[in-house]
Coordinates of C-alpha atoms in Angstrom, one line a residue:
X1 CA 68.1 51.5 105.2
X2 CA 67.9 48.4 103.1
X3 CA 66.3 44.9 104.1
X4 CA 67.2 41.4 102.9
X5 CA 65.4 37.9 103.2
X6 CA 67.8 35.2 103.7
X7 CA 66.7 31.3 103.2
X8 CA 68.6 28.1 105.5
X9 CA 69.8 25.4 103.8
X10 CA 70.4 21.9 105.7
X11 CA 70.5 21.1 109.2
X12 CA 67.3 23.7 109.8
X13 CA 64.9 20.5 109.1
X14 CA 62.7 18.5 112.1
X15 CA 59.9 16.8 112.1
X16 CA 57.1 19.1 113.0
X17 CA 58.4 22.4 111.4
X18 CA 56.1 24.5 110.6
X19 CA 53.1 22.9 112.2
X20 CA 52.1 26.1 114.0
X21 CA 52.0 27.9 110.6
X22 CA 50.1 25.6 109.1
X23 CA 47.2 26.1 111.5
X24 CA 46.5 29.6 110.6
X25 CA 47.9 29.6 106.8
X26 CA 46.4 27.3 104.3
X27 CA 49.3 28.7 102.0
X28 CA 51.6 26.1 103.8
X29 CA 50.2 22.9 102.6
X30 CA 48.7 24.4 99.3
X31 CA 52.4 24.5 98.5
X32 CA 53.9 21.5 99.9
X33 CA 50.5 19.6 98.2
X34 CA 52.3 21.6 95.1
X35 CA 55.9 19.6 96.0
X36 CA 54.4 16.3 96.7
X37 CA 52.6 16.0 93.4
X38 CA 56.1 16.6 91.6
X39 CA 57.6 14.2 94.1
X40 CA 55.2 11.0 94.2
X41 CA 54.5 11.3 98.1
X42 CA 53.2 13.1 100.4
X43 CA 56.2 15.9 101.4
X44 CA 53.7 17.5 104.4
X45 CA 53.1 14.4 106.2
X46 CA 56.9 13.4 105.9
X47 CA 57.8 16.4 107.6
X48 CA 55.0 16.2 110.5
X49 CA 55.4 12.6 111.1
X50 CA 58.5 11.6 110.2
X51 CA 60.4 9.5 111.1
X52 CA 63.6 11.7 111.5
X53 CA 65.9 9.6 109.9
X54 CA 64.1 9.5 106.8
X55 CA 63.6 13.2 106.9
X56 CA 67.3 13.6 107.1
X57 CA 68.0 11.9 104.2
X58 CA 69.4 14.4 102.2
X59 CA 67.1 13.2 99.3
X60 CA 64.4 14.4 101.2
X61 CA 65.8 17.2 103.2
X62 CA 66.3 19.6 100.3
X63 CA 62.6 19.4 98.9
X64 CA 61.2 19.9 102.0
X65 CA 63.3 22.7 103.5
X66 CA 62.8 24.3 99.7
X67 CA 58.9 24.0 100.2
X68 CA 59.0 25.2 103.8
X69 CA 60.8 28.6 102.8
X70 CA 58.9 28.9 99.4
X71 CA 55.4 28.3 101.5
X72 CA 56.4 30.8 103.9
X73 CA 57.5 33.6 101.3
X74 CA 54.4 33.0 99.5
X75 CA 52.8 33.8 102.9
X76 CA 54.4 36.8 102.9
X77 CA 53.5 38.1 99.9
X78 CA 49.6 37.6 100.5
X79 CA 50.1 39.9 103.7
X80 CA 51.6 42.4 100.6
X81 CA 54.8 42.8 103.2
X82 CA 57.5 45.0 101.4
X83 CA 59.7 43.7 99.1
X84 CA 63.5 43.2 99.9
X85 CA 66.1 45.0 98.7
X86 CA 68.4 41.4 98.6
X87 CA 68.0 37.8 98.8
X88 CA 70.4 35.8 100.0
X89 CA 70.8 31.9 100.9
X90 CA 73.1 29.5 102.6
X91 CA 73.7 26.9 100.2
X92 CA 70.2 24.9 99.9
X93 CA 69.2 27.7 100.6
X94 CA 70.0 29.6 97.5
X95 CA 67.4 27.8 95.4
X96 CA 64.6 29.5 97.4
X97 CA 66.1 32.7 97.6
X98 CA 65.7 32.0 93.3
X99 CA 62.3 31.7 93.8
X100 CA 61.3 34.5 95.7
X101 CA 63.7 36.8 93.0
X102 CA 61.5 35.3 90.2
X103 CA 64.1 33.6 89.0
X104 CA 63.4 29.7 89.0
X105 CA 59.7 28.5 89.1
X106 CA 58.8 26.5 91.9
X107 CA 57.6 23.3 90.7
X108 CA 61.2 23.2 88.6
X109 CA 63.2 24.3 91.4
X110 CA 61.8 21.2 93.4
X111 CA 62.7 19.2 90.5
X112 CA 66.1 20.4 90.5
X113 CA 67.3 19.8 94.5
X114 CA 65.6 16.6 94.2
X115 CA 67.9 15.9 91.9
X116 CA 71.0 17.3 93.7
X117 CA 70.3 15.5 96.4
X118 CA 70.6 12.7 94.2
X119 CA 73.4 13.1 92.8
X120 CA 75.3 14.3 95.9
X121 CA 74.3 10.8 97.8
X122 CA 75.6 8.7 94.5
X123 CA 78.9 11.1 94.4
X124 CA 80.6 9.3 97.0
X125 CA 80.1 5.7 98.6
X126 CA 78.4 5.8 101.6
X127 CA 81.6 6.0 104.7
X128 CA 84.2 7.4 102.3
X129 CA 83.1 10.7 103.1
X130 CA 82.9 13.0 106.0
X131 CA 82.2 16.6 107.1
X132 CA 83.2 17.9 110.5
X133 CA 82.4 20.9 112.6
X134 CA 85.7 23.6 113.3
X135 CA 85.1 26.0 116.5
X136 CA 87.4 28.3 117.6
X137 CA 89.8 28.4 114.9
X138 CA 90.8 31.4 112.3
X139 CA 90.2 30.7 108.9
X140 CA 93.2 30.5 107.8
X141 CA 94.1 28.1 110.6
X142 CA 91.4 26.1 108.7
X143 CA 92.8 25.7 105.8
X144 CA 96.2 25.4 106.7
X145 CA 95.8 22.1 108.6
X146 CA 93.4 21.1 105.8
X147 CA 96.4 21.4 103.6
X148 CA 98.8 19.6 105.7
X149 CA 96.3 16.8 106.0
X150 CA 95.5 16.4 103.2
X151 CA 98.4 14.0 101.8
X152 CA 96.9 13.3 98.3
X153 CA 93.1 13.2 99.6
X154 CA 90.7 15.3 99.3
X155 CA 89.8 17.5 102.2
X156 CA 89.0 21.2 102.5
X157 CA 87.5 24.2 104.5
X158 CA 83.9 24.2 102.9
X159 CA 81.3 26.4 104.8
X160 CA 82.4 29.9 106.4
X161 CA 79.7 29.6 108.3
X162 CA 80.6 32.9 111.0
X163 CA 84.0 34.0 112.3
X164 CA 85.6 31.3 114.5
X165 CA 82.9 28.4 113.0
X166 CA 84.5 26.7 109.6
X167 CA 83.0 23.3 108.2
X168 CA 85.8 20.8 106.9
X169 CA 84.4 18.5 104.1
X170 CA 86.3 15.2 102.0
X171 CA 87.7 12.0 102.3
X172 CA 86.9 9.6 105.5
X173 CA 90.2 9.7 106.1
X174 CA 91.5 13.3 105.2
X175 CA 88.8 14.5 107.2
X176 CA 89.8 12.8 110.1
X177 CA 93.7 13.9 109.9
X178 CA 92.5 17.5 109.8
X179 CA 90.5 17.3 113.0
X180 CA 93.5 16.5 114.7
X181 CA 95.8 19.2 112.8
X182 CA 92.8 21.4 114.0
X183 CA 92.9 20.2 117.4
X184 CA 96.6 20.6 117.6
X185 CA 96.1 24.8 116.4
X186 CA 94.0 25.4 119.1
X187 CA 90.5 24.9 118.3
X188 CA 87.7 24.9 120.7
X189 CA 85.9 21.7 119.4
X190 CA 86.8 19.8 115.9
X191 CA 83.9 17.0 116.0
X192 CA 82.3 15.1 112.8
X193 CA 79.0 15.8 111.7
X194 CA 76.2 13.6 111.6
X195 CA 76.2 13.4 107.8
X196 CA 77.6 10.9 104.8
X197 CA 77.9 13.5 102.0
X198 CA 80.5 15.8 101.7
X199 CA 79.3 19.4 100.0
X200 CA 81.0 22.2 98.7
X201 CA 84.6 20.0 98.0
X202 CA 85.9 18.5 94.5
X203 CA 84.5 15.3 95.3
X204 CA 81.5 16.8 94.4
X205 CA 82.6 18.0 90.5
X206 CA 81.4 14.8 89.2
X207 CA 77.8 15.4 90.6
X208 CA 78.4 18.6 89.4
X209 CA 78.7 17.7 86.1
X210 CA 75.3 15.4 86.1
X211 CA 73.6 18.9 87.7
X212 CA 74.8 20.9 84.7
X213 CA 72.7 18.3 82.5
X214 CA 69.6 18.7 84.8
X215 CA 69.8 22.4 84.5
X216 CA 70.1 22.9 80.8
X217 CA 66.6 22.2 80.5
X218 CA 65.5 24.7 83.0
X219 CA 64.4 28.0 82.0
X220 CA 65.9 30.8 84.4
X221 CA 65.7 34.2 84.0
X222 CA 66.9 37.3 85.6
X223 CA 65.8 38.0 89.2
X224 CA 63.9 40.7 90.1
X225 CA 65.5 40.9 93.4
X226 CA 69.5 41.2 93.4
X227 CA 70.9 37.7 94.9
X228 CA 74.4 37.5 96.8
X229 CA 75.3 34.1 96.3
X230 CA 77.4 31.4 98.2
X231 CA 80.5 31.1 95.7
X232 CA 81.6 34.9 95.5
X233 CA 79.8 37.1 98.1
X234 CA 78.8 39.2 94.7
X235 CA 75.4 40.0 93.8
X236 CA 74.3 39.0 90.7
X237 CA 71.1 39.5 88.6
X238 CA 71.4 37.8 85.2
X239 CA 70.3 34.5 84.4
X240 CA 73.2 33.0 83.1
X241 CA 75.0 34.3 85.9
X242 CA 72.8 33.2 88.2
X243 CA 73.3 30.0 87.0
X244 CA 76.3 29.4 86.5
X245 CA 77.0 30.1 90.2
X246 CA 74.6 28.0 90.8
X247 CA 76.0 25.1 89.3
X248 CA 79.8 25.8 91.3
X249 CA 78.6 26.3 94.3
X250 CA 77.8 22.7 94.4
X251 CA 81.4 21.5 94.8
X252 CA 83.1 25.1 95.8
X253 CA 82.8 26.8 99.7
X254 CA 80.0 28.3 100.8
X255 CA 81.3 32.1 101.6
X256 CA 78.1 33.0 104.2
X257 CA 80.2 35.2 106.6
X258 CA 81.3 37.5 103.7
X259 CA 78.0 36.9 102.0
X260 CA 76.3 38.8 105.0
X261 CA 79.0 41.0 105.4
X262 CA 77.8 42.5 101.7
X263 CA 74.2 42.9 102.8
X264 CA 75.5 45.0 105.6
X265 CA 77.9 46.7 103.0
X266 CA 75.2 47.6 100.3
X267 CA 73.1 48.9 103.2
X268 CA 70.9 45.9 104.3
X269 CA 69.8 47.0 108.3
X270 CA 67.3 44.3 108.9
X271 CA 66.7 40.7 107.7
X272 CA 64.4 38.1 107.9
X273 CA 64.8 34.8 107.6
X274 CA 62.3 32.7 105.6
X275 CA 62.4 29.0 106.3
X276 CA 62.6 26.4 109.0
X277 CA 64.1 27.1 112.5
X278 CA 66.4 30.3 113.2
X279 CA 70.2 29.0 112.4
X280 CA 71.1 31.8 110.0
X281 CA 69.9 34.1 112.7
X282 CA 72.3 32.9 115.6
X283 CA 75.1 32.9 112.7
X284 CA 74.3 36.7 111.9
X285 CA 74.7 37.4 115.6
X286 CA 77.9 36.2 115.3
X287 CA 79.2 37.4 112.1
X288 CA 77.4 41.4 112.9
X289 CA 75.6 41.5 116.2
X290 CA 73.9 45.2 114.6
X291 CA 72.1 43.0 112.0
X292 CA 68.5 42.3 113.6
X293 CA 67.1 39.1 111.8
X294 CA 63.1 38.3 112.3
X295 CA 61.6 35.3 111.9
X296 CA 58.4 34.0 110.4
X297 CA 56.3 31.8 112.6
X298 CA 53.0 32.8 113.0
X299 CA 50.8 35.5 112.8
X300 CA 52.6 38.0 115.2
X301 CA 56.2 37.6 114.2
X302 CA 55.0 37.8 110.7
X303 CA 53.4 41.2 111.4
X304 CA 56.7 42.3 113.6
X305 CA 58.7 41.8 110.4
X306 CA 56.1 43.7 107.9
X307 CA 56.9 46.3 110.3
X308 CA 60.3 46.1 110.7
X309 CA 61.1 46.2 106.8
X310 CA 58.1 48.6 106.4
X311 CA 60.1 50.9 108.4
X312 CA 63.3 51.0 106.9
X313 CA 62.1 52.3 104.1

């Protein structure tokens, strides 16, 4: 049986995270003391203090939910726990999922998602974009009322989050049209999200194209650990192609329902996720309730997962 560590992307962020950790494991600020020199302030107390709103910004977000799931893989290593088979992450996420396959450095990977974060905020005027939350619906349902609404606008299904849980992302306006073309198939609950950025839709080509420039200079090279990423469920191992998929996944859907249902296909029988809060872990229960998913809060769950990978080996 094969394992996997899989790292969350946004919405796992709040103020406190990781403060129990970082009682026991000096790791955990060494490295976010290693992100706030790159980023001129001080990422730990941000996170513990606040305030939320702040935190949220998605400027800030990705840094610090990068850091949290880098400290805590470092973490891992200096208990020497087994090595996955896979690495896998939802969206965000995928940058530290980089890092732990030796792929990106740190210190240039916090570079980088400051700079996507960035970019994404600048890509579209603040209230002419929206994101909203599909329950209930079939995928295809999705995207067919996202078609019907979209009327020369931009909108689109953008996140397969887990069967029957779909993230719309576009225009203000599209957005709103194909709540109520959701609404009107059936869904459970078609609500916007608390967010001004739309990810993972073409409004976002043009910050793709700025992120392109950012990550010519960065040296990445092939992971030692395979990585099924967001925009094609594949797993992929060179650098170029690592890359590459990096760049598209910025403006292109995030694919996490079939991205787990490849770990499970090459084998993967337990996972772990690495990072703040447990929302990839409620997703997996919905998407392959066989799939066990540890977390890695403190000492004990820590040694629970050494011990759950070290025996499915």
């Amino acid at each position: 049986m094969k394992s996997a560590f899989i790292f969350p992307g946004q919405g796992s962020q709040s103020v406190g995270m990781l403060a129990g950790a970082a009682e026991t494991w000096p790791m955990i600020t060494e490295t976010f003391d290693e992100a706030s020199n790159v980023l001129g302030y001080d990422l730990w107390d941000l996170c513990q203090n606040g305030p939320a709103e702040e935190l949220n910004r998605t400027t800030v977000t990705q840094p610090a939910l990068l850091t949290a799931s880098v400290a805590l893989w470092r973490q891992w290593c200096l208990a020497e726990g087994p090595r996955p088979d896979f690495v896998a992450g939802h969206s965000l996420g995928e940058y530290s999922a980089l890092v732990a396959a030796e792929s990106l450095d740190f210190v240039e990977a916090v570079k980088l998602v400051q700079l996507r974060g960035e970019l994404m905020q600048d890509a579209v005027p603040a209230g002419e974009g929206r994101m909203a939350a599909i329950l209930g619906l079939e995928d295809a349902d999705v995207k067919s009322a996202c078609e019907e609404a979209a009327q020369g606008d931009v909108v689109s299904a953008v996140n397969f989050n887990a069967p029957g849980q779909v993230v719309v992302a576009g225009s203000a306006a599209a957005v709103d049209r194909a709540i109520e073309a959701c609404k009107e198939r059936g869904a459970r609950k078609a609500m916007p999200l608390p967010v001004s950025v739309p990810s993972h839709c073409a409004l976002m080509k043009g910050a793709a194209e700025q992120l392109a420039e950012g990550l010519s200079d960065v040296r990445f090279t092939d992971a030692m650990i395979p990585v099924v990423q967001n925009v094609n469920a594949g797993e992929a191992t060179t650098a170029d192609e690592l890359k590459d998929n990096l760049l598209k996944q910025l403006y292109s859907p995030v694919l996490w329902t079939d991205s787990v249902r490849t770990l499970v296909d090459h084998g993967v029988g337990v996972a772990v996720e690495c990072g703040a809060g447990r929302v990839l872990a409620g997703l997996i229960k919905r998407i392959d309730r066989k799939l066990p998913v540890h977390g890695i809060e403190d000492p004990d769950s820590l040694a629970k997962a050494v011990e759950a990978l070290a025996g499915s080996r």
